[in-house]
Short mmCIF file of C-alpha atoms and ligand atoms in Angstrom, two decimals:
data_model
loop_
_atom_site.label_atom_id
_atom_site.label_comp_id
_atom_site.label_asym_id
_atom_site.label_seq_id
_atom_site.Cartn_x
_atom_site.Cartn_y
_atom_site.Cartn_z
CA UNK V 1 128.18 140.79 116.10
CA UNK V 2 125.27 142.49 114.28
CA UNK V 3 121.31 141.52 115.16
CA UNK V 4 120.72 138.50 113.47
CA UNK V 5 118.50 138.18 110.41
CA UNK V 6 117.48 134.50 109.66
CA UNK V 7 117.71 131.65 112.25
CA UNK V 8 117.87 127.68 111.77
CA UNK V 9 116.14 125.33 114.94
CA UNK V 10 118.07 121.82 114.58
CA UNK V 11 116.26 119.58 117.18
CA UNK V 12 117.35 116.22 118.38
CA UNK V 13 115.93 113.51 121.00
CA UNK V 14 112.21 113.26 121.49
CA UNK V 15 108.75 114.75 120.53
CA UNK V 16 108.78 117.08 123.27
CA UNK V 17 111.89 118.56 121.79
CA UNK V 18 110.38 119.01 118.04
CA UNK V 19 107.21 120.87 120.38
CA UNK V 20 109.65 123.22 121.61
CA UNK V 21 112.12 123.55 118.81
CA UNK V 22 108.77 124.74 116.40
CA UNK V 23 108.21 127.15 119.82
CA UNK V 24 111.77 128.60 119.28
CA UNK V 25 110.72 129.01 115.71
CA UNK V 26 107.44 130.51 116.09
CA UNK V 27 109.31 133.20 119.01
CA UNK V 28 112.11 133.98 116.33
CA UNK V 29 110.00 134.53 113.81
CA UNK V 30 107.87 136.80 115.74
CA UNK V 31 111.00 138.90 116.07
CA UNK V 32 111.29 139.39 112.17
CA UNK V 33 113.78 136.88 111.97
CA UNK V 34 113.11 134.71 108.89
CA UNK V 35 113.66 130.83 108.75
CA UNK V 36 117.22 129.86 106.52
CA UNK V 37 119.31 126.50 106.63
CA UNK V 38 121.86 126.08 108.94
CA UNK V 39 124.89 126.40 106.33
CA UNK V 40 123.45 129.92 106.06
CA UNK V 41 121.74 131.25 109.45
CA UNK V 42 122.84 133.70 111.03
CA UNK V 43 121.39 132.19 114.52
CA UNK V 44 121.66 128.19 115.36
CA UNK V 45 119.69 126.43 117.35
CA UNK V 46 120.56 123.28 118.43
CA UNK V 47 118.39 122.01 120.46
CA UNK V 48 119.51 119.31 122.36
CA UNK V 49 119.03 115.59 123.86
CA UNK V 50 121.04 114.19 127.26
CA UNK V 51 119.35 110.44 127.16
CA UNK V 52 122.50 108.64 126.33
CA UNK V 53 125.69 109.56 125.62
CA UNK V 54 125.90 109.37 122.05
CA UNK V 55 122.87 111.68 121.84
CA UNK V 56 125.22 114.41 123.87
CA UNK V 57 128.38 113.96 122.45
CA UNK V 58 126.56 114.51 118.62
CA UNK V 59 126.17 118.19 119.82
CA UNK V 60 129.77 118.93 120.36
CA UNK V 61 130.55 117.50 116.78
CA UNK V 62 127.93 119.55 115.18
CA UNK V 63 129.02 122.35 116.33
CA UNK V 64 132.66 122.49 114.87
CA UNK V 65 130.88 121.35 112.06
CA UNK V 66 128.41 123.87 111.68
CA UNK V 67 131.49 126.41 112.19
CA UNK V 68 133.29 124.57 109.39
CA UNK V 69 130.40 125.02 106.98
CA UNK V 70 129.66 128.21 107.04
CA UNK V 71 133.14 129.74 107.52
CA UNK V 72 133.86 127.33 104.04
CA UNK V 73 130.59 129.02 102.37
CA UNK V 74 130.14 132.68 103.21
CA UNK V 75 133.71 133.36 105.64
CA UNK V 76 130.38 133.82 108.44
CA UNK V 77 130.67 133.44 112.19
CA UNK V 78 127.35 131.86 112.96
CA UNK V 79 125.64 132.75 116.61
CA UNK V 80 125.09 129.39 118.44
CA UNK V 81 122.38 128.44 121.25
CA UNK V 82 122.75 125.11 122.26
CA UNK V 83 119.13 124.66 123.77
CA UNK V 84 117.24 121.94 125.34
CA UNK V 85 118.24 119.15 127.91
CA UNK V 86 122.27 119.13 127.37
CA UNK V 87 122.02 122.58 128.00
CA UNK V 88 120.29 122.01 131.59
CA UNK V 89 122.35 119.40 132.69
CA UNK V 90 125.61 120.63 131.42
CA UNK V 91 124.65 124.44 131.72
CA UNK V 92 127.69 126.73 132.17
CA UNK V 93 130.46 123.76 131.07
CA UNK V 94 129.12 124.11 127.69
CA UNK V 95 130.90 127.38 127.11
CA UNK V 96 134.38 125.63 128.30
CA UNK V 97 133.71 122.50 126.03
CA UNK V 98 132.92 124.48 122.97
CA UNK V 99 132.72 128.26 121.04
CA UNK V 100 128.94 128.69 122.09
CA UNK V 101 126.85 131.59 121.92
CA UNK V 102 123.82 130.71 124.25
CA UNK V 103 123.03 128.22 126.92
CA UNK V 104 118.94 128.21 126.93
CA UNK V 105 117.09 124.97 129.28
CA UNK V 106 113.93 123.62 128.11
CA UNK V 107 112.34 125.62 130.89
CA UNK V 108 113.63 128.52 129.92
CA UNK V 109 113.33 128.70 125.94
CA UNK V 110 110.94 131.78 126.09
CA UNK V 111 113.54 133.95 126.56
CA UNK V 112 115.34 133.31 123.44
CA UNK V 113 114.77 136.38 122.09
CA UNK V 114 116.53 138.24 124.60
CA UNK V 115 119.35 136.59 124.95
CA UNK V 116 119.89 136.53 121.13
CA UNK V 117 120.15 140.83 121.97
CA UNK V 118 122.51 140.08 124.61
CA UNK V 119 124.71 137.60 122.35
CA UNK V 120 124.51 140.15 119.59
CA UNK V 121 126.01 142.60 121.80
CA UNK V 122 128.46 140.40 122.62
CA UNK V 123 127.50 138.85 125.99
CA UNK V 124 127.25 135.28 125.64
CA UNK V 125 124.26 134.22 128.39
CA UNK V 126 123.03 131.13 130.02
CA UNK V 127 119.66 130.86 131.00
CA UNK V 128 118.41 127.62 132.73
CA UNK V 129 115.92 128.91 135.30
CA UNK V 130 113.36 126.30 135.61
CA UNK V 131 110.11 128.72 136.16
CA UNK V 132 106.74 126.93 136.22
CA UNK V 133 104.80 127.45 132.84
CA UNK V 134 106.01 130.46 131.93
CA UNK V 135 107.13 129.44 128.74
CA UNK V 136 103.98 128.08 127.40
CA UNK V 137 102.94 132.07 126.72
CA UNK V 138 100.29 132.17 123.51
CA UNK V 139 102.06 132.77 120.38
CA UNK V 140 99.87 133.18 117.14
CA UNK V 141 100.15 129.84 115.06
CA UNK V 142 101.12 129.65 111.81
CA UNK V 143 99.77 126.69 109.43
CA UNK V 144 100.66 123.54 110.68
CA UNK V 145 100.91 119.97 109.64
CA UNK V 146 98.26 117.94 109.46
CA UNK V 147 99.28 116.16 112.53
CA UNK V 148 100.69 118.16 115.34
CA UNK V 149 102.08 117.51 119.22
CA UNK V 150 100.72 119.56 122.00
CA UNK V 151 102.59 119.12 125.22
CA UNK V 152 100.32 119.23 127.92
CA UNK V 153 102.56 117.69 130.86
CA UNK V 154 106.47 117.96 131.33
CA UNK V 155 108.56 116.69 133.82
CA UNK V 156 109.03 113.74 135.55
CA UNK V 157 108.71 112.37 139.34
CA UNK V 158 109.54 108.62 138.59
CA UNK V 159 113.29 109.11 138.79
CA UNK V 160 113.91 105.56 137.06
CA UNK V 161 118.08 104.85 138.32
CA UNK V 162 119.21 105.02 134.74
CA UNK V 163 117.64 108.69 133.63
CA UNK V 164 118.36 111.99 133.37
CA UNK V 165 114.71 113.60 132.85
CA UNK V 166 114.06 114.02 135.90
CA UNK V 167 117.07 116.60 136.53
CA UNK V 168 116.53 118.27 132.69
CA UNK V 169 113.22 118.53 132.82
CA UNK V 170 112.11 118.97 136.13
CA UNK V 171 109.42 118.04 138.29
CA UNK V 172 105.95 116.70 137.02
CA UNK V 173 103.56 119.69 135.73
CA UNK V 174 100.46 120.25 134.06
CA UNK V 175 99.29 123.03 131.96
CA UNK V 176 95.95 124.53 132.54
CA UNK V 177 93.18 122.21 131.21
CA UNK V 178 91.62 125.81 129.34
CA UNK V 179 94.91 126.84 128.34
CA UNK V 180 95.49 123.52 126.33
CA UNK V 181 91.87 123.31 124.98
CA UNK V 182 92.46 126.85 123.27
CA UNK V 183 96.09 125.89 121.56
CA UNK V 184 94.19 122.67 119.94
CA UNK V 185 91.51 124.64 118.96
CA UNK V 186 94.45 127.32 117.71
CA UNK V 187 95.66 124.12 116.15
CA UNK V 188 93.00 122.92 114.38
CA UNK V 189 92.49 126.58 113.05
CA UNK V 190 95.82 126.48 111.44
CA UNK V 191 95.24 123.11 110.11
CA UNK V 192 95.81 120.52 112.15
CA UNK V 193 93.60 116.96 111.70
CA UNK V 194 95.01 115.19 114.51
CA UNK V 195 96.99 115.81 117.77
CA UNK V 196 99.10 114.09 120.06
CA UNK V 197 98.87 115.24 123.61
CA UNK V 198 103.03 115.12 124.64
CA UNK V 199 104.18 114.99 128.10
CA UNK V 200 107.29 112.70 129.96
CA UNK V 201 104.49 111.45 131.94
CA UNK V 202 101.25 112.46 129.87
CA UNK V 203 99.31 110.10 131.49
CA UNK V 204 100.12 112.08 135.06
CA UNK V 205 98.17 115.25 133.36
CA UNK V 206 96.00 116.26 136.04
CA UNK V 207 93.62 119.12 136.94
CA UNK V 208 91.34 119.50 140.12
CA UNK V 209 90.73 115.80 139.31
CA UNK V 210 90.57 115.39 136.28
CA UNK V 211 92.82 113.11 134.46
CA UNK V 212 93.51 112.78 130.85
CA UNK V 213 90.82 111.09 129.70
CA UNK V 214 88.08 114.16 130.67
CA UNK V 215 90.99 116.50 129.19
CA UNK V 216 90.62 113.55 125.76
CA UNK V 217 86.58 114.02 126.23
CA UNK V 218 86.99 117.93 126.02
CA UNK V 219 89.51 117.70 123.09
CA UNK V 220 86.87 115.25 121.39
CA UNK V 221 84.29 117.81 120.63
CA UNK V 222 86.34 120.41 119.11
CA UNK V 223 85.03 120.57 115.42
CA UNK V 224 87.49 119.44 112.92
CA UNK V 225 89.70 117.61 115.05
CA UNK V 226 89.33 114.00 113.58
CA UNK V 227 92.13 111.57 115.77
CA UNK V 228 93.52 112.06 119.42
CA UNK V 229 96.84 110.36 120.61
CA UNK V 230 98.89 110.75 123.42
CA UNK V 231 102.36 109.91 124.18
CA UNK V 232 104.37 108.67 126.46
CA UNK V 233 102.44 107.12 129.16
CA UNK V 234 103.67 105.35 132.59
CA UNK V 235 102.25 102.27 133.72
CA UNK V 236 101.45 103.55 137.23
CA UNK V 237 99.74 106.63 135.46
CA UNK V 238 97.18 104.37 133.46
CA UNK V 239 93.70 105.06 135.11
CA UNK V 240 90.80 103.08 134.42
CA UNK V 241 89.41 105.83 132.89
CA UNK V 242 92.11 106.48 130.54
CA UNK V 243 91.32 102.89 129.61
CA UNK V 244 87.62 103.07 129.12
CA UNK V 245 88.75 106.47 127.18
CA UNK V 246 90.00 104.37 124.71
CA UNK V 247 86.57 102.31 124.09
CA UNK V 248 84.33 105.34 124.33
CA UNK V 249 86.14 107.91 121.96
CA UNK V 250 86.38 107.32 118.78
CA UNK V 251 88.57 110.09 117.77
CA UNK V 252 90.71 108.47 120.55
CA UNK V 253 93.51 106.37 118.31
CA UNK V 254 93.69 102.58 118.75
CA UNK V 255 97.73 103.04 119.89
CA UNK V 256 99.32 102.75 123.02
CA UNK V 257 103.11 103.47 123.92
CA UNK V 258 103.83 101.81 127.23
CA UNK V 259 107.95 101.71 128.18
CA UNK V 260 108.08 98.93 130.28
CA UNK V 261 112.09 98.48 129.81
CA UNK V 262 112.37 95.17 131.20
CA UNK V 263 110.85 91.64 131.95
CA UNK V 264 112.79 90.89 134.73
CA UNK V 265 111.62 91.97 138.17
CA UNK V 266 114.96 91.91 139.51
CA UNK V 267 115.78 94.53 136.92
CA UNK V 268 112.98 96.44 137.15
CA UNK V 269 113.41 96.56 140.43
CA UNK V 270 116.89 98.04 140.38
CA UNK V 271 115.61 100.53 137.63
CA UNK V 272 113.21 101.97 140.59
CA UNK V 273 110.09 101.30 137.73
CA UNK V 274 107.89 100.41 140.29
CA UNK V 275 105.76 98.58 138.36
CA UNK V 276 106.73 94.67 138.06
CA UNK V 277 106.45 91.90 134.74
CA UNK V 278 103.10 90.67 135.59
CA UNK V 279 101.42 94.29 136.95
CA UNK V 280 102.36 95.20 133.24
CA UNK V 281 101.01 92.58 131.63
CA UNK V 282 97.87 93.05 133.50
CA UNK V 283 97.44 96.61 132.80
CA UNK V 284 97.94 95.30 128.72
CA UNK V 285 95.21 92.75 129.28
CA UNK V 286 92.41 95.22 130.74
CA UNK V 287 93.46 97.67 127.59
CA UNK V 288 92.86 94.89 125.19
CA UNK V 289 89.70 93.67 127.20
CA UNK V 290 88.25 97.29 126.14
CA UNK V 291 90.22 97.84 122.58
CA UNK V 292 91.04 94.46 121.20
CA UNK V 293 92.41 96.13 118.12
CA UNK V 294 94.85 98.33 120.25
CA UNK V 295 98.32 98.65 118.58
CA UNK V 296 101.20 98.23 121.68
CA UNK V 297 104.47 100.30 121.80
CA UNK V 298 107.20 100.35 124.40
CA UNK V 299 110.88 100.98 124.89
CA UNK V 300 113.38 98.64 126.16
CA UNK V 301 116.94 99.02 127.85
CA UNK V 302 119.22 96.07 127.45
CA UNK V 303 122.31 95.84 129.63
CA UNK V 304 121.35 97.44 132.34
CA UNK V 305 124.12 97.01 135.14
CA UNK V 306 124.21 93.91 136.50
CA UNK V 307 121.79 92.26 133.65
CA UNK V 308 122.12 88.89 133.24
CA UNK V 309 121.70 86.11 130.68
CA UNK V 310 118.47 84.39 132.17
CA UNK V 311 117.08 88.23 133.14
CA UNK V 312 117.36 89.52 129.77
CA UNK V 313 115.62 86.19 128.53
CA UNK V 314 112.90 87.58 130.74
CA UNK V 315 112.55 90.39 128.71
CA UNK V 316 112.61 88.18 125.20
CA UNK V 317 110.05 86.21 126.68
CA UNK V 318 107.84 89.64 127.92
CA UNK V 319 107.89 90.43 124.35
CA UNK V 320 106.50 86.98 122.96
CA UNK V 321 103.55 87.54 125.73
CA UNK V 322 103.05 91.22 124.51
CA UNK V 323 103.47 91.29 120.46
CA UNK V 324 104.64 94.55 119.99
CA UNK V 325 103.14 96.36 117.16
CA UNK V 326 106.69 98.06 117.00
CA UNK V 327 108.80 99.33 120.04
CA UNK V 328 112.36 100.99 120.64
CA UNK V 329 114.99 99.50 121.92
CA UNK V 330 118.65 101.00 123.43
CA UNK V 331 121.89 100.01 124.84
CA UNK V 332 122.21 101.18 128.41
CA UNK V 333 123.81 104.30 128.38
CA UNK V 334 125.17 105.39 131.76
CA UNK V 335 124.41 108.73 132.71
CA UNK V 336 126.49 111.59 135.00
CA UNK V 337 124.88 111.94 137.99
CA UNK V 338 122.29 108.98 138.40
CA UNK V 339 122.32 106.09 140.63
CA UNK V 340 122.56 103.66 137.88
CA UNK V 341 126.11 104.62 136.74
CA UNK V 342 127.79 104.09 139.64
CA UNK V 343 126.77 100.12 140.30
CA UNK V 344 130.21 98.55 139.77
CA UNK V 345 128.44 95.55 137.10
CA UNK V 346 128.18 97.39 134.14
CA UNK V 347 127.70 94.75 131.32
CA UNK V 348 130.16 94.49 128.66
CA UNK V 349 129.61 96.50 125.51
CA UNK V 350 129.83 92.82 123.49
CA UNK V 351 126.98 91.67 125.32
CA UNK V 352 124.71 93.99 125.09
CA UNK V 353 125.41 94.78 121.32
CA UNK V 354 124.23 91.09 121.22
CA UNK V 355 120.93 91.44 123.30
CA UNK V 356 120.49 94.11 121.34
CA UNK V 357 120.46 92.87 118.20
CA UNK V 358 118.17 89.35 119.69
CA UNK V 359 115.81 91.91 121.19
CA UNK V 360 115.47 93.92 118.09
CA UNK V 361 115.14 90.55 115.76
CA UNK V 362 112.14 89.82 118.12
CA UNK V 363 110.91 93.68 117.45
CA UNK V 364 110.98 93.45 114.14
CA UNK V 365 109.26 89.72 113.26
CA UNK V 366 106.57 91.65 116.00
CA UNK V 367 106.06 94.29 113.76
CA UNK V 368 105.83 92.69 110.30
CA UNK V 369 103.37 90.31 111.62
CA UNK V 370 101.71 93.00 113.47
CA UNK V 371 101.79 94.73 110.08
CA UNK V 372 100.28 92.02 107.91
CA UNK V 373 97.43 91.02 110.54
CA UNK V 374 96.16 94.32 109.55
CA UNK V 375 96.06 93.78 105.73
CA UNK V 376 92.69 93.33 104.49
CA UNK V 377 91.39 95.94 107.29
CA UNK V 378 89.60 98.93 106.02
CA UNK V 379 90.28 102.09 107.81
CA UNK V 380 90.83 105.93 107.81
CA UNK V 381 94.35 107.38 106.92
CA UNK V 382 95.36 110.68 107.39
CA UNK V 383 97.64 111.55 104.84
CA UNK V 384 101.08 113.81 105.98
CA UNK V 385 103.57 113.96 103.23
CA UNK V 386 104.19 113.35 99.37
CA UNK V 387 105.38 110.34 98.70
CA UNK V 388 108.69 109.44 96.11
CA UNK V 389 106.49 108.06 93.25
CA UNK V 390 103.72 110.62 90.87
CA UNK V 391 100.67 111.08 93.24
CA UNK V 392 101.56 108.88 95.75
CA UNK V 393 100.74 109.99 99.38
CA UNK V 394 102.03 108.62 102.53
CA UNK V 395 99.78 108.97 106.02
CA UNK V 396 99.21 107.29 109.06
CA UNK V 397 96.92 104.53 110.03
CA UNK V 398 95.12 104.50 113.34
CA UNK V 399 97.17 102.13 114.70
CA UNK V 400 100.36 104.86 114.02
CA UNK V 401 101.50 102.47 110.25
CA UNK V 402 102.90 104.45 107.74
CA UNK V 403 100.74 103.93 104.67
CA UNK V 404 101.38 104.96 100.89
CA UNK V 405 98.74 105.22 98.68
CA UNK V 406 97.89 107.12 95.09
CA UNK V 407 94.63 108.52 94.46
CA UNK V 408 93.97 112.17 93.86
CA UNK V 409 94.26 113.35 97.05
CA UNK V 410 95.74 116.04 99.27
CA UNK V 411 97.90 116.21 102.01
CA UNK V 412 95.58 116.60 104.95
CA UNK V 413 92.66 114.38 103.24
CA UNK V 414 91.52 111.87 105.86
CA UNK V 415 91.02 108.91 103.36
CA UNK V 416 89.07 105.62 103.61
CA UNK V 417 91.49 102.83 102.60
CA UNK V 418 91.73 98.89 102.74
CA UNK V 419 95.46 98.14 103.30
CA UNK V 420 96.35 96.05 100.74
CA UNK V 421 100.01 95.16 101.41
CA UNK V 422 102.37 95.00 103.78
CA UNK V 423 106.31 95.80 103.61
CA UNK V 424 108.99 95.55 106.28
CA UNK V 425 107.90 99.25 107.19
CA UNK V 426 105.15 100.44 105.86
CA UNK V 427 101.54 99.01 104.17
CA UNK V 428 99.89 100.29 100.72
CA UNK V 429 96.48 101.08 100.82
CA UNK V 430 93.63 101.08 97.62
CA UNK V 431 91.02 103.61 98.33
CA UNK V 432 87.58 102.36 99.42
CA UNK V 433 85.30 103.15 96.67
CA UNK V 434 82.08 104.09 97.87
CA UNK V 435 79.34 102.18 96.65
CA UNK V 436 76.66 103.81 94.59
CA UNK V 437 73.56 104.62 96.31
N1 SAH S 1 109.12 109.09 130.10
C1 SAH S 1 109.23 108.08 129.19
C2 SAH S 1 110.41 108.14 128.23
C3 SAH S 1 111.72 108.61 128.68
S1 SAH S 1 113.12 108.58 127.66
C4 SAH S 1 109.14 106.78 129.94
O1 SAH S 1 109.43 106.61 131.08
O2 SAH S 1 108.73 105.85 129.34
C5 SAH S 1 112.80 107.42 126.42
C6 SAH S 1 113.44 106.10 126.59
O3 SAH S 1 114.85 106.19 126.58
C7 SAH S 1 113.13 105.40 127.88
O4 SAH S 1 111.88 104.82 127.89
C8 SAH S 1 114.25 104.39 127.96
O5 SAH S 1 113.93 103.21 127.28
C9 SAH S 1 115.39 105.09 127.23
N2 SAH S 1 116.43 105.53 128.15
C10 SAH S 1 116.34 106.44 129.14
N3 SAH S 1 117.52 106.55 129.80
C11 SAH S 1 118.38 105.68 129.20
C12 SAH S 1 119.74 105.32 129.43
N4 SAH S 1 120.44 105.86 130.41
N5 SAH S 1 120.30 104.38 128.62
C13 SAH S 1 119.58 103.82 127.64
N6 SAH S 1 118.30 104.11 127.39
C14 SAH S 1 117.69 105.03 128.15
FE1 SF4 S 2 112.93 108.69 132.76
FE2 SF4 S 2 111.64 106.89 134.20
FE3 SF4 S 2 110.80 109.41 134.15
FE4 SF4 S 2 110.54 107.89 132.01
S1 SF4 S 2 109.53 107.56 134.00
S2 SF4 S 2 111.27 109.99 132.06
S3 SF4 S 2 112.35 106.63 132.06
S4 SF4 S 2 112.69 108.69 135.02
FE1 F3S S 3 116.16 113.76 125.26
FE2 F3S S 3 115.35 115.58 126.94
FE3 F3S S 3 113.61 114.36 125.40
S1 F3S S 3 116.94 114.11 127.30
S2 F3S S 3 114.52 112.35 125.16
S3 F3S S 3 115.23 115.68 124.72
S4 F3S S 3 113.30 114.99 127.49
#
């Protein structure tokens, strides 16, 4: 195989694995490699996701499909790293299951570079070392979107029965407090308005301690930087003063995304959460004590083995106490190797297709009247992306709506809007005019 030329980063799963995936771009690049589609690259990434099974079967499929596409366009062979979490857990079975390249880990992704040399030379390598930090090296930042992620903690301790981050991504870490202060200011350099701190735990981030709300008060006075979020957080990691963070900092974003899963402390119980119904619902009262405003996320798992009718009402009825400004919700998926997938219970696939689809009805009438409470506020939005009609905009609202709006604007503009309307998805805003002096 000759050195490769141009390179294509596919990722899947969560934010952490966009993060990483514009890392692997940013590392290719600096090799002279230039950026092409994936019908045309002459290096794949595929960056991977292990949560459920669907999300790690969908590699194996685009793979003989990525073969297919380019061997029907050019005649080309393509050089394929499969990257990310499927490549930790799975590691050297990959090669076995399918014609792969490279086997990089999320720990491990900073040596792409070299084992694209190797694979050119016709050693396929696997690399899932899992050393500390090593990865985060500083790599000169190109212009970025208006809003970007920062991961700041990785890993997780919480080993909840049903998941495999724990084993892909390791134990709980935090980078350097002064090492994450200079790649927002690098950030905000290259562009960036807002950031959202990412971690598997990001409320865990801690420093000689400090917690994440004196890393937020730090991030707060870097000029430029308009909004700070943070995602996802653990209910045992939320400190008071995370919470009081989020009444003294205004660049600190109304939104919260708690996972509580379930409202059954039987369940939760099983799951290992550590945390129980009415600890949670606590925790959301003391947030909205300080931020009544606050916008609540979480994710849910229905079917969990051994779920039953009256447990998963629980969770219906956890979600009428909450009102969700939106939330995710999944089918229990079980997963190699955790504790959850061997209980003998597992609930029908029928049943839980039907919780899901109760639990996501709930979600959803949540949201839309989440959505037109808000109608009539004014606000900032920070606008990302060009919308389908002439001049329209779309951005974000602090409370994490997508908002479209037409004005004469550009993308980046932090705009002054009263949202006018609500749809199933998304608001329209009219621009505030200011009034004359
Ligand atoms: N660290 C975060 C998110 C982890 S993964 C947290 O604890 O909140 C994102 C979500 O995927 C989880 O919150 C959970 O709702 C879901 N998930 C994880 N493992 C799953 C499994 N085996 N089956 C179905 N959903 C799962
Ligand atoms: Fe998975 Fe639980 Fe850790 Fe979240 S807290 S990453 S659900 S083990
Ligand atoms: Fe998926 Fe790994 Fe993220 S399993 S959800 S890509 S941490």
């Amino acid at each position: 195989m000759s050195p490769p030329k141009t390179f294509h980063v596919k990722s899947f799963g969560c934010q952490m694995n966009v993060y990483d995936g514009e890392r692997m771009a940013e590392l290719m690049a600096a090799q002279g490699l230039t950026q092409a589609d994936a019908v045309d690259a002459d290096v794949v990434v595929l960056n991977t996701c292990h949560i459920r099974e669907r999300a790690t079967e969908k590699v194996y499929s685009d793979i003989g499909r990525l073969r297919k596409d380019q061997r029907r366009k050019s005649g080309k062979t393509p050089m394929i790293a499969v990257a990310g979490c499927v490549a930790q857990a799975e590691g050297e079975e990959i090669f076995t299951r399918a014609k792969v390249d490279i086997v990089v880990g999320p720990q491990a992704y900073h040596n792409l570079p070299d084992l694209v040399a190797k694979a050119a030379a016709g050693t396929p390598s696997l690399d899932t070392d899992m050393p500390l930090l090593s990865k985060f090296g500083a790599l000169p930042r190109r212009k970025v979107a208006p809003s970007a992620f920062l991961t700041v903690q990785e890993g997780c301790d919480k080993f909840c029965t049903y998941c495999v981050v724990p084993y892909t991504r390791g134990a709980e870490i935090s980078r350097p407090f002064a090492a994450i202060v200079d790649e927002a200011k690098a950030l905000v350099d290259a562009g960036a308005r807002e950031i959202t701190l990412l971690g598997q735990n990001v409320n865990a981030w801690s420093e000689n301690e400090r917690g994440l709300h004196d890393l937020i008060r730090d991030l707060d006075r870097i000029p430029g930087l308009a909004r700070i979020r943070y995602t996802t957080s653990h209910p045992n990691d939320m400190t008071q003063g995370l919470i009081d963070a989020h009444r003294d900092i205004e660049s600190l974003m109304p939104f919260l995304h708690l996972p509580v899963q379930s409202g059954s402390d039987r369940v939760l119980k099983a799951m290992n959460r550590s945390h129980t119904r009415d600890s949670y619902l606590r925790l959301l009262d003391r947030v909205r004590e300080v931020r009544p405003d606050i916008a609540l996320s979480g994710d849910f798992i229905v079917g969990f083995p051994g779920e039953t009718d009256a447990e998963f009402e629980d969770t219906l009825s956890l979600v009428d106490a909450v009102g969700y400004a939106q939330a995710y919700s999944f089918k229990y998926s079980p997963r190699p190797g955790t504790p959850a997938a061997s209980i003998v219970e597992q609930v029908p696939e029928s049943v839980m297709d039907e919780r899901l689809q109760r639990l996501q009805a709930a979600l959803n009438r949540d949201q839309h009247a989440f959505n037109a409470a808000t109608v009539g506020r004014t606000c900032t939005v920070l606008l990302e992306r060009a919308g389908k009609l002439p001049g329209q905009l779309i951005g974000k609202s602090p409370w994490l709506q997508s908002v479209h709006l037409i004005g004469n604007h550009a993308i980046g503009d932090l705009v002054e809007v009263t949202l006018a309307a609500a749809g199933p998805n998304s608001l329209t805003g009219t621009e505030r005019i200011a009034e004359a002096a």
